[in-house]
Amino acid sequence: MKFFHLSDLHIGKQLYGYNLREDQDHILGEVISYAEKLRPDAVVIAGDIYDRSVPSGEAVRVFDDFLTRLSTLRPVIPVLVISGNHDSAQRLDYASRLLGSHQIYIAGRGPQDAGEHLQKVTLTDRWGEVHFYLMPFLKPGYVRGLSGGELPEDYTAAVRTVLSREEMDASARNVLVSHQFYTGTGVEPATCDSEILNVGGIDNVDISAVSGFDYVALGHLHGAQRVGQDHIRYCGTLLKYSVSESGQEKALHVVELKEKGSPAAVETFPLHPLRDVRKVRGRLADVISAEKEEGRDDYVSVTLTDEEALYRPKEQLENVFHHILEIRTDNERTRRALELSEEEAGIQDPLQAFAGFFHEMQGRELSEKERRIVEKAYIRARGDGQ
């Protein structure tokens, strides 16, 4: 069983105000070309089809064109899709039963009531059946109805609650498609600026909840990586969606499952974006003189290191680069100014900091009773009082 593992298409996304429709059309076209050449048994998309829960008409047309072009290939290639945290489960589920009759299987909403289960798609090859379990993005509150009205204590418990109800055949090959933030003991996945993660990692799911599958096709993180075990993987995005991803090499991930018990094999194929996302650093004159014609249409973050004042640097750079994302300055003057501002800011008293935060959030000052409660909590946390 050979299938493409895709995720985080983020169709409709803008990069620093630049519309990426042309870039996304191009890269999805390359996926189609690989499908024509490699003939996978399925294409799996692990969430975040769109960048917004209410996608634009243009974004919907881009995904519709991708599915339409993919559906014309023969033999037919099944497409398995789940919703991510950026997607609207209800909108993605629209016409899912009709599309399922054309082997496009969409799971926008996961099980929420006692009688509901994960959507399971079974495909067959010469070694037998492969069961794909489609688990859309979930929060503990989504699955309250599966545990007698009790709220799972965390995201790991929520995933366990969902999976424990599935009668999985351990003798067959089983694949989970999931869109969550997975971590393992001593394993901290690499993240980037374009991802939204909760402070403190409260939304993480321990990989022990899913390690029993033969392969776990993950979405959510934009950098390709394994999480603790070789068969639990993020494939990453097809395109670079932030400056922090400029150093990543994006690739198409092709997974192959052979007989039960054999490890999943993952092969990557290079992708060729219409425009790259790059960082450029140096003196203005050097940056301009070093740039080659073929790279001028890329999305570029520029850091200038000149110590002297420059004459209209933005206008000079715009004559060279067609898509400037940002222009930064890093020299002795700017570093010293930053140090001085940090020294002036100092360290604010924790109680004053909380009072300021409270006023910003609630639009009023703390009452005397609330202030006493905060003071007691602070003293207790500091450990010098009861």
mmCIF file of C-alpha atoms in Angstrom:
data_model
loop_
_atom_site.group_PDB
_atom_site.id
_atom_site.type_symbol
_atom_site.label_atom_id
_atom_site.label_comp_id
_atom_site.label_asym_id
_atom_site.label_seq_id
_atom_site.Cartn_x
_atom_site.Cartn_y
_atom_site.Cartn_z
ATOM 1 C CA MET A 1 0.000 0.000 0.000
ATOM 2 C CA LYS A 2 1.587 3.226 -1.174
ATOM 3 C CA PHE A 3 0.066 6.584 -0.289
ATOM 4 C CA PHE A 4 0.931 10.261 -0.309
ATOM 5 C CA HIS A 5 1.009 11.894 3.141
ATOM 6 C CA LEU A 6 0.088 15.574 2.847
ATOM 7 C CA SER A 7 -1.042 18.117 5.431
ATOM 8 C CA ASP A 8 -1.456 21.818 6.146
ATOM 9 C CA LEU A 9 -2.227 23.025 2.658
ATOM 10 C CA HIS A 10 -3.481 26.307 4.171
ATOM 11 C CA ILE A 11 -5.203 27.239 0.930
ATOM 12 C CA GLY A 12 -6.092 30.924 0.964
ATOM 13 C CA LYS A 13 -3.162 31.927 3.149
ATOM 14 C CA GLN A 14 -1.402 35.222 2.609
ATOM 15 C CA LEU A 15 2.274 35.758 3.339
ATOM 16 C CA TYR A 16 2.911 39.292 4.631
ATOM 17 C CA GLY A 17 -0.014 40.458 2.501
ATOM 18 C CA TYR A 18 1.010 38.575 -0.647
ATOM 19 C CA ASN A 19 -1.699 36.356 -2.162
ATOM 20 C CA LEU A 20 -0.326 32.797 -2.509
ATOM 21 C CA ARG A 21 -2.992 31.444 -4.865
ATOM 22 C CA GLU A 22 -0.567 31.161 -7.788
ATOM 23 C CA ASP A 23 2.054 29.484 -5.586
ATOM 24 C CA GLN A 24 -0.486 27.007 -4.182
ATOM 25 C CA ASP A 25 -1.902 26.190 -7.616
ATOM 26 C CA HIS A 26 1.621 25.493 -8.819
ATOM 27 C CA ILE A 27 2.656 23.212 -5.938
ATOM 28 C CA LEU A 28 -0.631 21.262 -5.988
ATOM 29 C CA GLY A 29 -0.073 20.815 -9.705
ATOM 30 C CA GLU A 30 3.288 19.237 -8.908
ATOM 31 C CA VAL A 31 1.555 16.832 -6.510
ATOM 32 C CA ILE A 32 -0.767 15.871 -9.397
ATOM 33 C CA SER A 33 2.269 15.264 -11.612
ATOM 34 C CA TYR A 34 3.811 13.002 -8.965
ATOM 35 C CA ALA A 35 0.501 11.130 -8.683
ATOM 36 C CA GLU A 36 0.509 10.539 -12.439
ATOM 37 C CA LYS A 37 4.072 9.236 -12.247
ATOM 38 C CA LEU A 38 4.063 7.253 -8.981
ATOM 39 C CA ARG A 39 0.439 6.014 -9.013
ATOM 40 C CA PRO A 40 -0.213 5.918 -5.249
ATOM 41 C CA ASP A 41 -3.012 3.789 -3.843
ATOM 42 C CA ALA A 42 -4.324 6.802 -1.890
ATOM 43 C CA VAL A 43 -3.708 10.451 -1.084
ATOM 44 C CA VAL A 44 -4.007 11.328 2.625
ATOM 45 C CA ILE A 45 -4.428 14.957 3.725
ATOM 46 C CA ALA A 46 -4.045 15.373 7.494
ATOM 47 C CA GLY A 47 -5.904 18.611 8.118
ATOM 48 C CA ASP A 48 -5.742 22.385 7.644
ATOM 49 C CA ILE A 49 -7.013 22.282 4.099
ATOM 50 C CA TYR A 50 -7.824 25.968 4.335
ATOM 51 C CA ASP A 51 -6.137 28.747 6.254
ATOM 52 C CA ARG A 52 -9.420 30.094 7.620
ATOM 53 C CA SER A 53 -12.574 28.484 8.936
ATOM 54 C CA VAL A 54 -14.524 30.542 6.390
ATOM 55 C CA PRO A 55 -12.416 30.187 3.232
ATOM 56 C CA SER A 56 -12.737 32.601 0.350
ATOM 57 C CA GLY A 57 -14.391 31.550 -2.886
ATOM 58 C CA GLU A 58 -10.959 31.652 -4.503
ATOM 59 C CA ALA A 59 -9.545 29.232 -1.905
ATOM 60 C CA VAL A 60 -12.452 26.825 -2.393
ATOM 61 C CA ARG A 61 -11.875 26.877 -6.147
ATOM 62 C CA VAL A 62 -8.187 26.027 -5.690
ATOM 63 C CA PHE A 63 -9.011 22.919 -3.621
ATOM 64 C CA ASP A 64 -11.890 21.972 -5.911
ATOM 65 C CA ASP A 65 -9.563 22.147 -8.917
ATOM 66 C CA PHE A 66 -7.010 19.964 -7.117
ATOM 67 C CA LEU A 67 -9.593 17.284 -6.290
ATOM 68 C CA THR A 68 -11.089 17.435 -9.781
ATOM 69 C CA ARG A 69 -7.730 16.981 -11.477
ATOM 70 C CA LEU A 70 -6.809 14.169 -9.103
ATOM 71 C CA SER A 71 -10.134 12.395 -9.738
ATOM 72 C CA THR A 72 -9.484 12.240 -13.493
ATOM 73 C CA LEU A 73 -6.477 9.941 -13.040
ATOM 74 C CA ARG A 74 -6.996 6.265 -13.766
ATOM 75 C CA PRO A 75 -7.108 3.993 -11.951
ATOM 76 C CA VAL A 76 -9.002 6.146 -9.455
ATOM 77 C CA ILE A 77 -6.909 7.287 -6.485
ATOM 78 C CA PRO A 78 -8.923 7.496 -3.222
ATOM 79 C CA VAL A 79 -8.473 10.769 -1.318
ATOM 80 C CA LEU A 80 -8.765 10.777 2.498
ATOM 81 C CA VAL A 81 -9.199 14.155 4.199
ATOM 82 C CA ILE A 82 -9.635 15.313 7.804
ATOM 83 C CA SER A 83 -10.242 18.785 9.209
ATOM 84 C CA GLY A 84 -7.558 20.669 11.117
ATOM 85 C CA ASN A 85 -7.751 23.446 13.681
ATOM 86 C CA HIS A 86 -7.900 26.054 10.894
ATOM 87 C CA ASP A 87 -10.824 24.359 9.141
ATOM 88 C CA SER A 88 -14.549 24.545 9.761
ATOM 89 C CA ALA A 89 -15.667 20.970 10.377
ATOM 90 C CA GLN A 90 -19.190 21.728 9.148
ATOM 91 C CA ARG A 91 -18.056 23.414 5.941
ATOM 92 C CA LEU A 92 -15.547 20.675 5.149
ATOM 93 C CA ASP A 93 -18.210 18.025 5.737
ATOM 94 C CA TYR A 94 -20.484 19.586 3.124
ATOM 95 C CA ALA A 95 -21.367 17.016 0.411
ATOM 96 C CA SER A 96 -19.034 14.480 2.073
ATOM 97 C CA ARG A 97 -21.456 11.592 1.481
ATOM 98 C CA LEU A 98 -21.722 12.453 -2.204
ATOM 99 C CA LEU A 99 -17.961 12.795 -2.513
ATOM 100 C CA GLY A 100 -17.498 9.482 -0.697
ATOM 101 C CA SER A 101 -19.293 7.740 -3.547
ATOM 102 C CA HIS A 102 -16.471 9.062 -5.741
ATOM 103 C CA GLN A 103 -13.788 7.804 -3.330
ATOM 104 C CA ILE A 104 -13.137 11.225 -1.805
ATOM 105 C CA TYR A 105 -13.554 10.582 1.921
ATOM 106 C CA ILE A 106 -13.868 13.656 4.139
ATOM 107 C CA ALA A 107 -14.073 13.628 7.937
ATOM 108 C CA GLY A 108 -14.777 17.144 9.107
ATOM 109 C CA ARG A 109 -16.390 16.320 12.427
ATOM 110 C CA GLY A 110 -15.250 13.549 14.764
ATOM 111 C CA PRO A 111 -17.508 11.397 16.972
ATOM 112 C CA GLN A 112 -19.256 13.377 19.695
ATOM 113 C CA ASP A 113 -22.180 11.148 20.698
ATOM 114 C CA ALA A 114 -22.174 7.627 22.106
ATOM 115 C CA GLY A 115 -23.420 6.092 18.863
ATOM 116 C CA GLU A 116 -20.789 7.725 16.653
ATOM 117 C CA HIS A 117 -17.360 6.411 15.636
ATOM 118 C CA LEU A 118 -14.391 7.545 13.614
ATOM 119 C CA GLN A 119 -14.799 7.301 9.895
ATOM 120 C CA LYS A 120 -12.867 4.238 8.740
ATOM 121 C CA VAL A 121 -11.790 3.701 5.144
ATOM 122 C CA THR A 122 -10.551 0.248 4.188
ATOM 123 C CA LEU A 123 -8.354 -0.260 1.145
ATOM 124 C CA THR A 124 -6.865 -3.521 -0.074
ATOM 125 C CA ASP A 125 -3.585 -4.567 -1.643
ATOM 126 C CA ARG A 126 -1.859 -7.917 -2.186
ATOM 127 C CA TRP A 127 -1.101 -8.252 1.537
ATOM 128 C CA GLY A 128 -4.698 -7.708 2.589
ATOM 129 C CA GLU A 129 -6.650 -4.857 4.137
ATOM 130 C CA VAL A 130 -5.357 -1.507 5.359
ATOM 131 C CA HIS A 131 -7.720 0.386 7.676
ATOM 132 C CA PHE A 132 -7.419 4.186 7.675
ATOM 133 C CA TYR A 133 -8.961 5.832 10.746
ATOM 134 C CA LEU A 134 -9.796 9.484 10.112
ATOM 135 C CA MET A 135 -9.621 11.550 13.332
ATOM 136 C CA PRO A 136 -10.233 15.280 12.786
ATOM 137 C CA PHE A 137 -8.800 17.907 15.100
ATOM 138 C CA LEU A 138 -10.387 17.670 18.528
ATOM 139 C CA LYS A 139 -10.448 19.329 21.918
ATOM 140 C CA PRO A 140 -11.423 17.651 25.201
ATOM 141 C CA GLY A 141 -14.778 19.436 25.142
ATOM 142 C CA TYR A 142 -15.647 17.897 21.778
ATOM 143 C CA VAL A 143 -15.758 14.358 23.191
ATOM 144 C CA ARG A 144 -17.594 14.975 26.441
ATOM 145 C CA GLY A 145 -20.542 13.016 25.047
ATOM 146 C CA LEU A 146 -18.362 9.910 24.607
ATOM 147 C CA SER A 147 -17.484 9.679 28.293
ATOM 148 C CA GLY A 148 -20.846 10.055 30.011
ATOM 149 C CA GLY A 149 -20.702 13.839 30.086
ATOM 150 C CA GLU A 150 -17.357 13.978 31.872
ATOM 151 C CA LEU A 151 -14.695 16.244 30.440
ATOM 152 C CA PRO A 152 -11.405 14.416 29.648
ATOM 153 C CA GLU A 153 -8.623 15.817 31.817
ATOM 154 C CA ASP A 154 -6.392 16.737 28.867
ATOM 155 C CA TYR A 155 -5.846 16.289 25.134
ATOM 156 C CA THR A 156 -4.150 12.905 25.548
ATOM 157 C CA ALA A 157 -7.152 11.596 27.489
ATOM 158 C CA ALA A 158 -9.471 12.968 24.803
ATOM 159 C CA VAL A 159 -7.610 11.101 22.039
ATOM 160 C CA ARG A 160 -7.572 7.917 24.133
ATOM 161 C CA THR A 161 -11.317 8.264 24.709
ATOM 162 C CA VAL A 162 -11.976 8.436 20.972
ATOM 163 C CA LEU A 163 -9.641 5.580 20.024
ATOM 164 C CA SER A 164 -10.707 3.246 22.847
ATOM 165 C CA ARG A 165 -14.146 2.942 21.284
ATOM 166 C CA GLU A 166 -12.825 1.683 17.949
ATOM 167 C CA GLU A 167 -12.668 -2.098 17.541
ATOM 168 C CA MET A 168 -9.322 -2.121 15.804
ATOM 169 C CA ASP A 169 -8.183 -5.391 14.214
ATOM 170 C CA ALA A 170 -4.622 -5.773 15.499
ATOM 171 C CA SER A 171 -3.861 -8.461 12.899
ATOM 172 C CA ALA A 172 -4.480 -5.997 10.054
ATOM 173 C CA ARG A 173 -2.506 -2.913 9.101
ATOM 174 C CA ASN A 174 -3.952 0.225 10.662
ATOM 175 C CA VAL A 175 -3.207 3.855 9.825
ATOM 176 C CA LEU A 176 -4.309 6.838 11.892
ATOM 177 C CA VAL A 177 -4.756 10.235 10.265
ATOM 178 C CA SER A 178 -4.707 12.940 12.945
ATOM 179 C CA HIS A 179 -4.216 16.688 13.336
ATOM 180 C CA GLN A 180 -2.899 17.452 16.842
ATOM 181 C CA PHE A 181 0.292 18.521 18.609
ATOM 182 C CA TYR A 182 1.965 15.202 19.496
ATOM 183 C CA THR A 183 4.913 14.862 21.858
ATOM 184 C CA GLY A 184 6.792 11.994 23.475
ATOM 185 C CA THR A 185 8.892 11.522 26.593
ATOM 186 C CA GLY A 186 11.947 13.681 26.115
ATOM 187 C CA VAL A 187 10.796 14.625 22.604
ATOM 188 C CA GLU A 188 9.994 18.244 21.821
ATOM 189 C CA PRO A 189 8.948 18.643 18.173
ATOM 190 C CA ALA A 190 10.426 21.533 16.218
ATOM 191 C CA THR A 191 7.925 24.329 15.643
ATOM 192 C CA CYS A 192 7.932 27.561 13.656
ATOM 193 C CA ASP A 193 6.299 30.983 13.669
ATOM 194 C CA SER A 194 3.393 30.053 11.392
ATOM 195 C CA GLU A 195 1.955 27.485 13.806
ATOM 196 C CA ILE A 196 -0.472 28.248 16.605
ATOM 197 C CA LEU A 197 0.316 26.353 19.816
ATOM 198 C CA ASN A 198 -1.092 26.915 23.262
ATOM 199 C CA VAL A 199 1.172 28.430 25.900
ATOM 200 C CA GLY A 200 2.883 25.765 27.981
ATOM 201 C CA GLY A 201 2.005 22.917 25.642
ATOM 202 C CA ILE A 202 -1.388 22.270 27.256
ATOM 203 C CA ASP A 203 -2.728 20.979 23.959
ATOM 204 C CA ASN A 204 -0.094 18.289 23.491
ATOM 205 C CA VAL A 205 -0.981 14.615 23.004
ATOM 206 C CA ASP A 206 1.448 11.942 24.204
ATOM 207 C CA ILE A 207 2.408 9.546 21.408
ATOM 208 C CA SER A 208 1.712 6.572 23.677
ATOM 209 C CA ALA A 209 -1.960 7.109 22.807
ATOM 210 C CA VAL A 210 -1.336 6.245 19.130
ATOM 211 C CA SER A 211 1.794 4.071 19.094
ATOM 212 C CA GLY A 212 -0.233 0.918 18.342
ATOM 213 C CA PHE A 213 -0.892 1.970 14.747
ATOM 214 C CA ASP A 214 1.293 0.788 11.882
ATOM 215 C CA TYR A 215 1.615 4.383 10.686
ATOM 216 C CA VAL A 216 0.389 7.690 12.083
ATOM 217 C CA ALA A 217 -0.028 10.416 9.449
ATOM 218 C CA LEU A 218 0.088 13.702 11.324
ATOM 219 C CA GLY A 219 -0.767 17.268 10.460
ATOM 220 C CA HIS A 220 -0.352 20.532 12.409
ATOM 221 C CA LEU A 221 3.413 21.184 12.478
ATOM 222 C CA HIS A 222 4.913 22.736 9.367
ATOM 223 C CA GLY A 223 8.323 21.090 9.544
ATOM 224 C CA ALA A 224 8.648 17.451 8.475
ATOM 225 C CA GLN A 225 9.733 15.287 11.401
ATOM 226 C CA ARG A 226 9.223 12.036 13.244
ATOM 227 C CA VAL A 227 7.888 12.143 16.795
ATOM 228 C CA GLY A 228 9.582 9.637 19.055
ATOM 229 C CA GLN A 229 9.107 6.693 16.690
ATOM 230 C CA ASP A 230 9.746 6.272 12.964
ATOM 231 C CA HIS A 231 6.129 5.444 12.140
ATOM 232 C CA ILE A 232 4.687 8.574 13.800
ATOM 233 C CA ARG A 233 5.389 11.499 11.477
ATOM 234 C CA TYR A 234 4.569 15.021 10.469
ATOM 235 C CA CYS A 235 5.030 15.466 6.730
ATOM 236 C CA GLY A 236 5.179 19.265 6.957
ATOM 237 C CA THR A 237 3.785 21.780 4.494
ATOM 238 C CA LEU A 238 4.256 21.765 0.736
ATOM 239 C CA LEU A 239 5.245 25.447 0.847
ATOM 240 C CA LYS A 240 7.108 27.694 3.262
ATOM 241 C CA TYR A 241 4.567 29.778 5.162
ATOM 242 C CA SER A 242 6.844 31.934 7.331
ATOM 243 C CA VAL A 243 10.338 33.381 7.359
ATOM 244 C CA SER A 244 11.203 30.902 10.130
ATOM 245 C CA GLU A 245 10.693 28.095 7.582
ATOM 246 C CA SER A 246 13.198 29.551 5.118
ATOM 247 C CA GLY A 247 15.821 26.955 6.017
ATOM 248 C CA GLN A 248 13.504 23.968 5.615
ATOM 249 C CA GLU A 249 13.531 21.686 2.597
ATOM 250 C CA LYS A 250 9.929 20.922 1.664
ATOM 251 C CA ALA A 251 9.215 17.565 0.074
ATOM 252 C CA LEU A 252 6.421 15.189 -0.890
ATOM 253 C CA HIS A 253 6.212 12.260 1.550
ATOM 254 C CA VAL A 254 5.328 8.877 0.085
ATOM 255 C CA VAL A 255 4.592 6.093 2.580
ATOM 256 C CA GLU A 256 4.674 2.408 1.721
ATOM 257 C CA LEU A 257 3.228 -0.348 3.898
ATOM 258 C CA LYS A 258 4.073 -3.930 3.060
ATOM 259 C CA GLU A 259 3.025 -7.012 4.995
ATOM 260 C CA LYS A 260 1.910 -6.709 8.606
ATOM 261 C CA GLY A 261 4.904 -6.378 10.905
ATOM 262 C CA SER A 262 7.166 -4.728 8.343
ATOM 263 C CA PRO A 263 8.129 -1.149 9.210
ATOM 264 C CA ALA A 264 6.580 1.612 7.158
ATOM 265 C CA ALA A 265 8.964 2.982 4.543
ATOM 266 C CA VAL A 266 8.913 6.741 3.886
ATOM 267 C CA GLU A 267 10.448 8.209 0.755
ATOM 268 C CA THR A 268 10.627 11.924 0.003
ATOM 269 C CA PHE A 269 10.491 13.595 -3.396
ATOM 270 C CA PRO A 270 11.684 17.163 -4.032
ATOM 271 C CA LEU A 271 9.222 19.991 -4.556
ATOM 272 C CA HIS A 272 9.894 22.998 -6.739
ATOM 273 C CA PRO A 273 7.966 26.067 -5.560
ATOM 274 C CA LEU A 274 7.182 28.909 -7.910
ATOM 275 C CA ARG A 275 8.919 31.243 -5.439
ATOM 276 C CA ASP A 276 11.186 30.420 -2.523
ATOM 277 C CA VAL A 277 11.124 32.071 0.915
ATOM 278 C CA ARG A 278 14.608 33.328 1.747
ATOM 279 C CA LYS A 279 16.585 35.371 4.248
ATOM 280 C CA VAL A 280 19.157 37.826 2.907
ATOM 281 C CA ARG A 281 21.652 39.538 5.200
ATOM 282 C CA GLY A 282 24.498 42.022 4.659
ATOM 283 C CA ARG A 283 25.375 45.571 3.701
ATOM 284 C CA LEU A 284 22.909 47.175 1.299
ATOM 285 C CA ALA A 285 25.391 47.475 -1.559
ATOM 286 C CA ASP A 286 26.517 43.871 -1.132
ATOM 287 C CA VAL A 287 22.952 42.553 -0.972
ATOM 288 C CA ILE A 288 22.034 44.355 -4.180
ATOM 289 C CA SER A 289 25.164 43.369 -6.106
ATOM 290 C CA ALA A 290 25.049 39.720 -5.033
ATOM 291 C CA GLU A 291 21.438 39.063 -6.052
ATOM 292 C CA LYS A 292 20.947 36.998 -9.185
ATOM 293 C CA GLU A 293 18.160 37.490 -11.687
ATOM 294 C CA GLU A 294 16.521 34.096 -11.077
ATOM 295 C CA GLY A 295 15.985 34.799 -7.378
ATOM 296 C CA ARG A 296 14.430 38.242 -7.671
ATOM 297 C CA ASP A 297 10.845 36.932 -7.643
ATOM 298 C CA ASP A 298 11.299 35.040 -4.346
ATOM 299 C CA TYR A 299 9.745 36.111 -1.046
ATOM 300 C CA VAL A 300 12.637 37.751 0.791
ATOM 301 C CA SER A 301 13.345 38.875 4.349
ATOM 302 C CA VAL A 302 16.212 41.382 4.269
ATOM 303 C CA THR A 303 18.479 42.279 7.209
ATOM 304 C CA LEU A 304 20.795 45.215 6.603
ATOM 305 C CA THR A 305 23.991 45.513 8.635
ATOM 306 C CA ASP A 306 25.234 48.946 7.484
ATOM 307 C CA GLU A 307 26.399 51.161 10.341
ATOM 308 C CA GLU A 308 25.904 54.422 8.447
ATOM 309 C CA ALA A 309 22.547 55.958 7.561
ATOM 310 C CA LEU A 310 21.231 54.781 4.196
ATOM 311 C CA TYR A 311 19.453 56.713 1.471
ATOM 312 C CA ARG A 312 16.002 55.246 0.825
ATOM 313 C CA PRO A 313 17.019 51.588 1.322
ATOM 314 C CA LYS A 314 13.489 50.296 0.754
ATOM 315 C CA GLU A 315 13.253 51.900 -2.685
ATOM 316 C CA GLN A 316 16.680 50.555 -3.633
ATOM 317 C CA LEU A 317 15.745 47.050 -2.529
ATOM 318 C CA GLU A 318 12.417 47.163 -4.365
ATOM 319 C CA ASN A 319 14.349 47.685 -7.607
ATOM 320 C CA VAL A 320 15.964 44.278 -7.012
ATOM 321 C CA PHE A 321 13.397 42.167 -5.148
ATOM 322 C CA HIS A 322 9.785 41.848 -6.317
ATOM 323 C CA HIS A 323 8.357 40.377 -3.080
ATOM 324 C CA ILE A 324 9.949 41.901 0.021
ATOM 325 C CA LEU A 325 8.475 40.460 3.220
ATOM 326 C CA GLU A 326 10.320 42.665 5.698
ATOM 327 C CA ILE A 327 13.401 44.853 6.027
ATOM 328 C CA ARG A 328 15.310 44.680 9.305
ATOM 329 C CA THR A 329 18.360 46.549 10.568
ATOM 330 C CA ASP A 330 21.007 44.868 12.726
ATOM 331 C CA ASN A 331 24.043 46.950 13.632
ATOM 332 C CA GLU A 332 25.796 48.361 16.669
ATOM 333 C CA ARG A 333 23.415 51.339 16.893
ATOM 334 C CA THR A 334 20.249 49.242 16.873
ATOM 335 C CA ARG A 335 21.654 46.686 19.313
ATOM 336 C CA ARG A 336 22.686 49.437 21.753
ATOM 337 C CA ALA A 337 19.275 51.110 21.478
ATOM 338 C CA LEU A 338 17.616 47.794 22.274
ATOM 339 C CA GLU A 339 19.839 47.261 25.316
ATOM 340 C CA LEU A 340 19.000 50.732 26.635
ATOM 341 C CA SER A 341 15.251 50.225 26.181
ATOM 342 C CA GLU A 342 15.456 46.902 28.040
ATOM 343 C CA GLU A 343 17.379 48.547 30.893
ATOM 344 C CA GLU A 344 14.772 51.321 31.143
ATOM 345 C CA ALA A 345 11.913 48.858 31.140
ATOM 346 C CA GLY A 346 13.313 47.004 34.162
ATOM 347 C CA ILE A 347 11.441 44.225 35.902
ATOM 348 C CA GLN A 348 7.899 45.115 36.881
ATOM 349 C CA ASP A 349 6.482 44.018 40.225
ATOM 350 C CA PRO A 350 4.393 40.829 39.621
ATOM 351 C CA LEU A 351 1.365 42.258 41.420
ATOM 352 C CA GLN A 352 1.503 45.430 39.337
ATOM 353 C CA ALA A 353 1.945 43.376 36.187
ATOM 354 C CA PHE A 354 -1.159 41.317 36.974
ATOM 355 C CA ALA A 355 -3.150 44.435 37.835
ATOM 356 C CA GLY A 356 -2.213 45.938 34.480
ATOM 357 C CA PHE A 357 -3.124 42.722 32.664
ATOM 358 C CA PHE A 358 -6.472 42.564 34.490
ATOM 359 C CA HIS A 359 -7.282 46.158 33.537
ATOM 360 C CA GLU A 360 -6.434 45.487 29.882
ATOM 361 C CA MET A 361 -8.618 42.367 29.758
ATOM 362 C CA GLN A 362 -11.572 43.530 31.894
ATOM 363 C CA GLY A 363 -11.558 47.269 31.323
ATOM 364 C CA ARG A 364 -11.560 48.074 35.061
ATOM 365 C CA GLU A 365 -9.273 48.083 38.092
ATOM 366 C CA LEU A 366 -9.067 45.246 40.597
ATOM 367 C CA SER A 367 -11.446 45.620 43.513
ATOM 368 C CA GLU A 368 -9.980 45.622 47.013
ATOM 369 C CA LYS A 369 -11.280 42.090 47.587
ATOM 370 C CA GLU A 370 -9.779 40.856 44.300
ATOM 371 C CA ARG A 371 -6.480 42.558 45.096
ATOM 372 C CA ARG A 372 -6.272 40.738 48.453
ATOM 373 C CA ILE A 373 -6.971 37.402 46.726
ATOM 374 C CA VAL A 374 -4.184 38.040 44.210
ATOM 375 C CA GLU A 375 -1.765 39.066 46.964
ATOM 376 C CA LYS A 376 -2.495 35.894 48.934
ATOM 377 C CA ALA A 377 -2.028 33.747 45.837
ATOM 378 C CA TYR A 378 1.285 35.461 45.104
ATOM 379 C CA ILE A 379 2.541 34.968 48.679
ATOM 380 C CA ARG A 380 1.519 31.292 48.587
ATOM 381 C CA ALA A 381 3.231 30.758 45.208
ATOM 382 C CA ARG A 382 6.383 32.500 46.447
ATOM 383 C CA GLY A 383 6.471 30.178 49.452
ATOM 384 C CA ASP A 384 7.038 32.741 52.198
ATOM 385 C CA GLY A 385 3.583 32.682 53.753
ATOM 386 C CA GLN A 386 0.506 30.616 54.373
#
